[in-house]
Structure formats: C-alpha cells, structure tokens
PDB file of N, CA and C in Angstrom:
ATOM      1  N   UNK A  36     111.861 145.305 199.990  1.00 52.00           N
ATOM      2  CA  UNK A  36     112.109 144.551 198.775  1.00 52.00           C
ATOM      3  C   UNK A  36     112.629 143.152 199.111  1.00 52.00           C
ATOM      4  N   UNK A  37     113.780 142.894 199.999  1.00 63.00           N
ATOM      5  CA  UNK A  37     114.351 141.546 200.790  1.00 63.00           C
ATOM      6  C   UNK A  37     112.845 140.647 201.040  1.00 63.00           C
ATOM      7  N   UNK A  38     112.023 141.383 201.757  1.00 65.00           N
ATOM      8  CA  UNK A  38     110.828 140.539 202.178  1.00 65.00           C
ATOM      9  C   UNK A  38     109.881 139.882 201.221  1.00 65.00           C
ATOM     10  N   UNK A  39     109.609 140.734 200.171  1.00 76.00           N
ATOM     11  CA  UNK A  39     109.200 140.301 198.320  1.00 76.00           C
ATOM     12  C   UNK A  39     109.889 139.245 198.089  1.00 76.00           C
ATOM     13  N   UNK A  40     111.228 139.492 197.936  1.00 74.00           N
ATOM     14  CA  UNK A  40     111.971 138.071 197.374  1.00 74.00           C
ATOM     15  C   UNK A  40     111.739 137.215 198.299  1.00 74.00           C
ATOM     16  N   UNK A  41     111.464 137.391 199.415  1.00 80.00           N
ATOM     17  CA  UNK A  41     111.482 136.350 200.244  1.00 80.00           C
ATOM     18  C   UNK A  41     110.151 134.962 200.025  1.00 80.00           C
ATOM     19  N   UNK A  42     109.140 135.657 199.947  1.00 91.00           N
ATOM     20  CA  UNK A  42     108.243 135.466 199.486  1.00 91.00           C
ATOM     21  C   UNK A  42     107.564 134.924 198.366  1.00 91.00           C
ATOM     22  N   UNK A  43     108.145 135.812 197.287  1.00 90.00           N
ATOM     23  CA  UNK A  43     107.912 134.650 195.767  1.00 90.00           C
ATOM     24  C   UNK A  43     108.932 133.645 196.110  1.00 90.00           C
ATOM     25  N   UNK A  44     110.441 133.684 196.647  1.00 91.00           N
ATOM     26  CA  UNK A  44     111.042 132.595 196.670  1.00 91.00           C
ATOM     27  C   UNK A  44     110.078 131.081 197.651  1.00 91.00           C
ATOM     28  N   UNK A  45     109.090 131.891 198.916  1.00 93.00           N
ATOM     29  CA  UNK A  45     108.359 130.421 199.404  1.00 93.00           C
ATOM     30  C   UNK A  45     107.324 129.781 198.319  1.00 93.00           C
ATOM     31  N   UNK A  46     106.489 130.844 197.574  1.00 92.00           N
ATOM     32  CA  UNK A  46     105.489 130.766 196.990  1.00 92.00           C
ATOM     33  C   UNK A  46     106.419 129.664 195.341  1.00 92.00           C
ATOM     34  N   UNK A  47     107.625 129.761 195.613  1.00 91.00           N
ATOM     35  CA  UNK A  47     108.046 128.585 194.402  1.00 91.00           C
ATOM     36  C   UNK A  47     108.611 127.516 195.025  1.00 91.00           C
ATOM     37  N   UNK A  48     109.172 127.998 196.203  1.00 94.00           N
ATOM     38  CA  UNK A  48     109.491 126.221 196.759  1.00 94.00           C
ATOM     39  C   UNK A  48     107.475 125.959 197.307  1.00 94.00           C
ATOM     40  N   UNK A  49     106.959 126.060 197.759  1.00 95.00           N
ATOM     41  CA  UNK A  49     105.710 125.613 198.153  1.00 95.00           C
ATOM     42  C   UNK A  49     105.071 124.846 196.973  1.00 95.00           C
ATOM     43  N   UNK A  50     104.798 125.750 195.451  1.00 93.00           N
ATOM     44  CA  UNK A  50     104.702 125.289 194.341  1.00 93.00           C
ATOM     45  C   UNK A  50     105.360 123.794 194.049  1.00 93.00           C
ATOM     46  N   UNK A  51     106.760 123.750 194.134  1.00 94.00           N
ATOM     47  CA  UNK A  51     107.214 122.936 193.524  1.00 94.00           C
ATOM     48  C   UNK A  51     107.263 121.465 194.681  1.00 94.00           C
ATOM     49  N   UNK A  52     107.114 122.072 196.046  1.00 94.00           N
ATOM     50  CA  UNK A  52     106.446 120.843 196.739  1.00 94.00           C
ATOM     51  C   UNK A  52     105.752 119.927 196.455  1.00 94.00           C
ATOM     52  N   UNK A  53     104.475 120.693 196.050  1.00 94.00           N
ATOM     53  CA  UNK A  53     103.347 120.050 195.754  1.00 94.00           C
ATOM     54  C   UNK A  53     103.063 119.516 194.474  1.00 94.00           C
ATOM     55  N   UNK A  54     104.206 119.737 193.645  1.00 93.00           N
ATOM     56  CA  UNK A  54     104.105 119.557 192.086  1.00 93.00           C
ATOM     57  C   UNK A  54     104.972 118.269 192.581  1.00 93.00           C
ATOM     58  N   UNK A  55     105.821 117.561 193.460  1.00 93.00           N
ATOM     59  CA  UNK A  55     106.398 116.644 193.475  1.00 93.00           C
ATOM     60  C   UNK A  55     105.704 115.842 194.355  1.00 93.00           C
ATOM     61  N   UNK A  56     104.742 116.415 195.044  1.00 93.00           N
ATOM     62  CA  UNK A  56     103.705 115.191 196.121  1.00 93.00           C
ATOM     63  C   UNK A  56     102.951 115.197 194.846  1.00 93.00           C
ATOM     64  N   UNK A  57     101.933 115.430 194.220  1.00 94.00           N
ATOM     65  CA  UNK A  57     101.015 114.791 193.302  1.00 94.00           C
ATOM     66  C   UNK A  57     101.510 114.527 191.969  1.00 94.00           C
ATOM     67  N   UNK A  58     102.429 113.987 191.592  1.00 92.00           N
ATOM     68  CA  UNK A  58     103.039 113.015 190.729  1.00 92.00           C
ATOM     69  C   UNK A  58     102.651 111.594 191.119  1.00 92.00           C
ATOM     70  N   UNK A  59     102.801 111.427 192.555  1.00 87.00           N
ATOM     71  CA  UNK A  59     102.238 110.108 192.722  1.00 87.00           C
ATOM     72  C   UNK A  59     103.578 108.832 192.365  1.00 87.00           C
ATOM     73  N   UNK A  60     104.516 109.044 191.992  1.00 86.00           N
ATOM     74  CA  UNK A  60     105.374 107.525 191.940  1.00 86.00           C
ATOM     75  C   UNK A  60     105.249 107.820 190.137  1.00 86.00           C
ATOM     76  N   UNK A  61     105.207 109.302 189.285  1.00 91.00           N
ATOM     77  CA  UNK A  61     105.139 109.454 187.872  1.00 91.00           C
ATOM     78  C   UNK A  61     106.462 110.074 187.966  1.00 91.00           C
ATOM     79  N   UNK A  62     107.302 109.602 186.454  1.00 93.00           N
ATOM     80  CA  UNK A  62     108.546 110.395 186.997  1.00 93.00           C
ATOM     81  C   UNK A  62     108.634 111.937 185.994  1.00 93.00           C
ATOM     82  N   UNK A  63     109.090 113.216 186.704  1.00 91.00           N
ATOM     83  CA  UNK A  63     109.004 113.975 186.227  1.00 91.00           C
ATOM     84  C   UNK A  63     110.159 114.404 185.312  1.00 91.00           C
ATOM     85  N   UNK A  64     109.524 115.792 184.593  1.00 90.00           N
ATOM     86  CA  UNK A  64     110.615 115.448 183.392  1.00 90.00           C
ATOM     87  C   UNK A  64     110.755 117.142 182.915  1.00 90.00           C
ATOM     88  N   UNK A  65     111.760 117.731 182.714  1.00 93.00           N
ATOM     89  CA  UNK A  65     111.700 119.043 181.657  1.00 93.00           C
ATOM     90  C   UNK A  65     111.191 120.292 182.766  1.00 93.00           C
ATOM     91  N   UNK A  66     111.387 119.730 184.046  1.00 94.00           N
ATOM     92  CA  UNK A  66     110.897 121.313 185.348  1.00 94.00           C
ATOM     93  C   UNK A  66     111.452 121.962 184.962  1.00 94.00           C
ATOM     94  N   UNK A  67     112.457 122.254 184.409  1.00 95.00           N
ATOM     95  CA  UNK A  67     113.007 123.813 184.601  1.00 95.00           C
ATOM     96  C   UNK A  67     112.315 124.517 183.426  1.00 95.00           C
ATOM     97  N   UNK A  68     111.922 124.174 182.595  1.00 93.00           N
ATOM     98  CA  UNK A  68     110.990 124.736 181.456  1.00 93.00           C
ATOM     99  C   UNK A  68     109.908 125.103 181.767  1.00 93.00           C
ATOM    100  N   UNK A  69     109.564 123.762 182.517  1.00 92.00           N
ATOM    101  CA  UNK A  69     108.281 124.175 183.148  1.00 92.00           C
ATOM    102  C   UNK A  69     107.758 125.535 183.918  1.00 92.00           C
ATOM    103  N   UNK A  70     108.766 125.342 184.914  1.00 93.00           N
ATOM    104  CA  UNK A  70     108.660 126.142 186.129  1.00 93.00           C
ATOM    105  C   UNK A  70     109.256 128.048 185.296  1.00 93.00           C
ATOM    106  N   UNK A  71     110.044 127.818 184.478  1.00 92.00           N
ATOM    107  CA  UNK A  71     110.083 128.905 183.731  1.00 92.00           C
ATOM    108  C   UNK A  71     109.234 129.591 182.531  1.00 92.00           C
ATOM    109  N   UNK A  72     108.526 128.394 181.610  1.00 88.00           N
ATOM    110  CA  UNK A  72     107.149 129.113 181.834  1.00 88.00           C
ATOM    111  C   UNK A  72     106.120 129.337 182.319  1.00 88.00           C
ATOM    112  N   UNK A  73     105.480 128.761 183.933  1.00 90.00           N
ATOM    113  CA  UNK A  73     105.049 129.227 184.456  1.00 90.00           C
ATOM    114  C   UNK A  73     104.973 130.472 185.160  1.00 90.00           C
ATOM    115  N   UNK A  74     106.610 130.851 185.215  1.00 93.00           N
ATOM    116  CA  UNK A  74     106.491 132.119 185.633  1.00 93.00           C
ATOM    117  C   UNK A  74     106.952 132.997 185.312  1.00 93.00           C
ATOM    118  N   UNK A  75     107.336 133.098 183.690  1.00 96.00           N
ATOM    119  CA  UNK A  75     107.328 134.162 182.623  1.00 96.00           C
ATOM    120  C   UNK A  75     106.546 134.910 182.338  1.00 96.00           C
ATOM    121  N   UNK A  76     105.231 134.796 181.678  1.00 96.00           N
ATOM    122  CA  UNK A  76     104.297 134.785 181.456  1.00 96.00           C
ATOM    123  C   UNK A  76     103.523 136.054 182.421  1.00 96.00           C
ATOM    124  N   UNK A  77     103.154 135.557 183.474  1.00 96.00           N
ATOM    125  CA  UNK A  77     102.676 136.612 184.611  1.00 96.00           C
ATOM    126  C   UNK A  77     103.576 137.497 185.024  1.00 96.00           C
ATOM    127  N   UNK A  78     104.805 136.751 185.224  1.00 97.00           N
ATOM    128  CA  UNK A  78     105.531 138.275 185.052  1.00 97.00           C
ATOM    129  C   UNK A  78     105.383 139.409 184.256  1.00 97.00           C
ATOM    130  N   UNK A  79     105.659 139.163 182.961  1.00 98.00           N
ATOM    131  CA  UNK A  79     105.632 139.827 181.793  1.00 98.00           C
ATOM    132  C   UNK A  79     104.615 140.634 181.908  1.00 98.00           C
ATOM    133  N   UNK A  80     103.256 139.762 181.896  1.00 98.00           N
ATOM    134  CA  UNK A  80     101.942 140.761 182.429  1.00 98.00           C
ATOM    135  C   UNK A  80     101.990 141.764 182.750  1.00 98.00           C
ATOM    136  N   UNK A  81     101.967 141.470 184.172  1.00 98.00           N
ATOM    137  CA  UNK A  81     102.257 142.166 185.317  1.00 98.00           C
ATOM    138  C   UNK A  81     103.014 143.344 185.666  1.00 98.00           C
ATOM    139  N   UNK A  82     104.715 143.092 184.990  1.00 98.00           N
ATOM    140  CA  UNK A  82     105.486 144.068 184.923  1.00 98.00           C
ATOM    141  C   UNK A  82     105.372 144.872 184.043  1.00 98.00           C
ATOM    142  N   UNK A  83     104.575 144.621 182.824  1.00 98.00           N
ATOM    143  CA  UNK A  83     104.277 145.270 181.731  1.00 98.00           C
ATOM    144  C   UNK A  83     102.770 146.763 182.409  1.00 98.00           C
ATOM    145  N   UNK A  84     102.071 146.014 182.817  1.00 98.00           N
ATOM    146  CA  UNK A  84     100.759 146.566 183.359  1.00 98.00           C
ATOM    147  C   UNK A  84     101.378 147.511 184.149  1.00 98.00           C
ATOM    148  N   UNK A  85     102.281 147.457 185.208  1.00 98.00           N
ATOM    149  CA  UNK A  85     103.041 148.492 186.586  1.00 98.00           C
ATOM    150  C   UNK A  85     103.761 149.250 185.585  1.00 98.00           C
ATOM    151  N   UNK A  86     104.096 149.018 184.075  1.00 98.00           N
ATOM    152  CA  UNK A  86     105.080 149.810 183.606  1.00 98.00           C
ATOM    153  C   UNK A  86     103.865 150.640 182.982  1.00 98.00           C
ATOM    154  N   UNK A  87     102.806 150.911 183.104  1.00 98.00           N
ATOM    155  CA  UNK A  87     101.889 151.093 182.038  1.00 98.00           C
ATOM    156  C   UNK A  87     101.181 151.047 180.311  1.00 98.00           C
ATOM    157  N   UNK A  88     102.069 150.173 180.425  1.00 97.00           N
ATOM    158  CA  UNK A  88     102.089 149.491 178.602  1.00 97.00           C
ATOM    159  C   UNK A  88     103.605 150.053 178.079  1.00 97.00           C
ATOM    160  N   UNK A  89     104.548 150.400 179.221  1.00 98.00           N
ATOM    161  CA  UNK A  89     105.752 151.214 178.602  1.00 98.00           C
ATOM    162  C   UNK A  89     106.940 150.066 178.465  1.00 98.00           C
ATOM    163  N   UNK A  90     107.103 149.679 177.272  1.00 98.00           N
ATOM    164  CA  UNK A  90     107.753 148.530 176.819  1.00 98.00           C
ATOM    165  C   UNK A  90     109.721 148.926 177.444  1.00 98.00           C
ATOM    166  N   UNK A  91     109.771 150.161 177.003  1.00 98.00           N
ATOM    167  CA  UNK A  91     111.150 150.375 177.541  1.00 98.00           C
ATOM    168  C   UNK A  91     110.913 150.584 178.756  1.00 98.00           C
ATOM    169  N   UNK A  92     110.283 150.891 179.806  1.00 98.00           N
ATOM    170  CA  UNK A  92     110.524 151.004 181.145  1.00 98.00           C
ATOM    171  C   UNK A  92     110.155 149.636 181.867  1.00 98.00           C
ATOM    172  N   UNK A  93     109.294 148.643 180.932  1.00 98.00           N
ATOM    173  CA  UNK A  93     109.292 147.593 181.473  1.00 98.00           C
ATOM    174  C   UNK A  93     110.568 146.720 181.537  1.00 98.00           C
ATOM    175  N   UNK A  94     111.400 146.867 180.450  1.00 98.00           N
ATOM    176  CA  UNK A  94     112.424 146.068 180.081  1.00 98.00           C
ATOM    177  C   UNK A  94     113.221 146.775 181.115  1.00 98.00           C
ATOM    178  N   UNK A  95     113.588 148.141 181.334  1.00 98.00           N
ATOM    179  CA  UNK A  95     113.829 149.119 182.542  1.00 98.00           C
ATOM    180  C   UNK A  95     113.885 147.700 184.131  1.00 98.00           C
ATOM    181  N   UNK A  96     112.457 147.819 184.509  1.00 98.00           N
ATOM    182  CA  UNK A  96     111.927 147.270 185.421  1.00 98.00           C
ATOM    183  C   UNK A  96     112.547 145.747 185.420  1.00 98.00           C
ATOM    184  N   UNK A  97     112.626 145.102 184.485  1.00 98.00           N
ATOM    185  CA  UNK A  97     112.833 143.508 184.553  1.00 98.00           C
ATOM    186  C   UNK A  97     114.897 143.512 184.194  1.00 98.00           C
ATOM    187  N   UNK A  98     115.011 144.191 183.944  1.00 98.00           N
ATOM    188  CA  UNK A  98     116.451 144.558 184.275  1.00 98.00           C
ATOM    189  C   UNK A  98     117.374 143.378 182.362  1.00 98.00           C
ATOM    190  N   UNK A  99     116.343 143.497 181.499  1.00 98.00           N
ATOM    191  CA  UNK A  99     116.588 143.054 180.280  1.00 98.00           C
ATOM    192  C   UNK A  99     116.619 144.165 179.134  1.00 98.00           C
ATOM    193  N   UNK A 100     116.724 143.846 178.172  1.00 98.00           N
ATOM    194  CA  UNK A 100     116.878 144.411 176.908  1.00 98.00           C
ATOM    195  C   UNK A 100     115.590 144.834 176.420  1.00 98.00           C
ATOM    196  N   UNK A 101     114.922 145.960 175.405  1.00 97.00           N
ATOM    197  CA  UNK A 101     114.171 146.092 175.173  1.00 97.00           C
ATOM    198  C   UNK A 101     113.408 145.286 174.123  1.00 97.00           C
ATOM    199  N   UNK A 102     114.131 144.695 173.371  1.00 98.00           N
ATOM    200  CA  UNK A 102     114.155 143.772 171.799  1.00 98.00           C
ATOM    201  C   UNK A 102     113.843 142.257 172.256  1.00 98.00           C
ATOM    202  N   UNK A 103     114.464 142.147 173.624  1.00 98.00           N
ATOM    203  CA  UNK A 103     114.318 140.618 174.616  1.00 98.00           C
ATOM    204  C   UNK A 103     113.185 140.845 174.909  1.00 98.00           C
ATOM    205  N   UNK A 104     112.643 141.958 175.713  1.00 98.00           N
ATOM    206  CA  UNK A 104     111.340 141.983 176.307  1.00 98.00           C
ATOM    207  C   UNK A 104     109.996 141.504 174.803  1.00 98.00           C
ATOM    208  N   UNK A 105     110.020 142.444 173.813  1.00 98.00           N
ATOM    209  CA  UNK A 105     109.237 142.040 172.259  1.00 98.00           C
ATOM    210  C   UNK A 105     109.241 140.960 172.089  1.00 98.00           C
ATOM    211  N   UNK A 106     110.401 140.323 172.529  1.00 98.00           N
ATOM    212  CA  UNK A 106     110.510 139.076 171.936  1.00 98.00           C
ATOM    213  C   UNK A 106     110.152 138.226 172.620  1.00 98.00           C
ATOM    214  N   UNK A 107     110.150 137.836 174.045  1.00 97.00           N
ATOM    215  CA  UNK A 107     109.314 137.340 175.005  1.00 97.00           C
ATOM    216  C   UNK A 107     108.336 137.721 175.051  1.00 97.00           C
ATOM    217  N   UNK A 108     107.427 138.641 174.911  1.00 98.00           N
ATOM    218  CA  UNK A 108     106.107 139.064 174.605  1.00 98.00           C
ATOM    219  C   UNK A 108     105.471 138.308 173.250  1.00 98.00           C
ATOM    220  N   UNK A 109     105.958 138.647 172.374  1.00 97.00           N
ATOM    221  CA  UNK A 109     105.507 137.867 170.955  1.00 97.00           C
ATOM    222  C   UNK A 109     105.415 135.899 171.818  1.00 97.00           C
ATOM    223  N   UNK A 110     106.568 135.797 172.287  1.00 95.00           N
ATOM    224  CA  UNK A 110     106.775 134.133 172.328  1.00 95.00           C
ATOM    225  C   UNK A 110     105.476 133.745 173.452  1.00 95.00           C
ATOM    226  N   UNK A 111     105.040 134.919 174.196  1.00 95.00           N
ATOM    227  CA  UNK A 111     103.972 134.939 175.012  1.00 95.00           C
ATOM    228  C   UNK A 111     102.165 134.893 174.609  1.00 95.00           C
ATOM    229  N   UNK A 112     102.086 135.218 173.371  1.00 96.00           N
ATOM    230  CA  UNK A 112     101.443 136.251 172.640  1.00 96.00           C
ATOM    231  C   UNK A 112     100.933 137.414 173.299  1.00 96.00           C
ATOM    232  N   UNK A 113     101.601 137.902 174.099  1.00 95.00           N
ATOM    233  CA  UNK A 113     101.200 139.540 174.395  1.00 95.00           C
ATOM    234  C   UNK A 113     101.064 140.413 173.818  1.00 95.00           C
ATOM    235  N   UNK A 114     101.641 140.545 172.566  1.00 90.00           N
ATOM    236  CA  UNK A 114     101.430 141.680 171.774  1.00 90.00           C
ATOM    237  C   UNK A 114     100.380 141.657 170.643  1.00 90.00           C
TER     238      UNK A 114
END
C-alpha cells in the first residue's frame, strides 16, 4: 500500500510539473481546485466501480460519509 501512495504521489508531482512548464510565462491561477477536480472525479469512479456500485462500502473505502459520497457524486454527475 506505502508503494501505491508512493506512486500516485509521483504521478501528481510529474502532473503538476508539466502543468507549470507549458504555461509558458502565463500566470496560473485557482490549482488547488484544479488539481482537486481533476482528481475527484476518477476517483469516485473508480472507487465506486471496486466497491461494486456499493455506495456505503465505497464511502467505507474512501474513508468519508455516505451522504458526502451522494453528494460528490451528484456534483460529479455520477448518479
């Protein structure tokens, strides 16, 4: 599991490398939104799909509320 985190943690500094080399001299603005919905979204998916459509074991899995998870889903349109 250490080695996972290890991993999405390169796969977001690598991301955000390259999101600051091709700006080009543009100044950036609002990353943390950004970068948090970029990777909401597929999570949600994802953890939803491994949970097998099981909304409480996903919320289980993502270590949130079950009513948070609906509600990030709706704000996703997943549902």
């Amino acid at each position: 599991m250490n080695h996972n985190h290890h991993s999405i943690d390169a796969c977001v500094r690598a991301a955000l490398t390259d999101y600051f080399r091709e700006l080009d001299g543009e100044q950036p603005s609002s990353i943390y939104d950004m970068v948090l919905k970029s990777v909401e979204k597929p999570m949600l998916e994802i953890v939803l799909k491994e949970a097998g459509g099981n909304q409480s074991l996903a919320s289980q899995m993502l270590g949130i509320n079950r009513n948070t998870l609906r509600k990030k889903l709706t704000e996703h349109q997943l549902l």
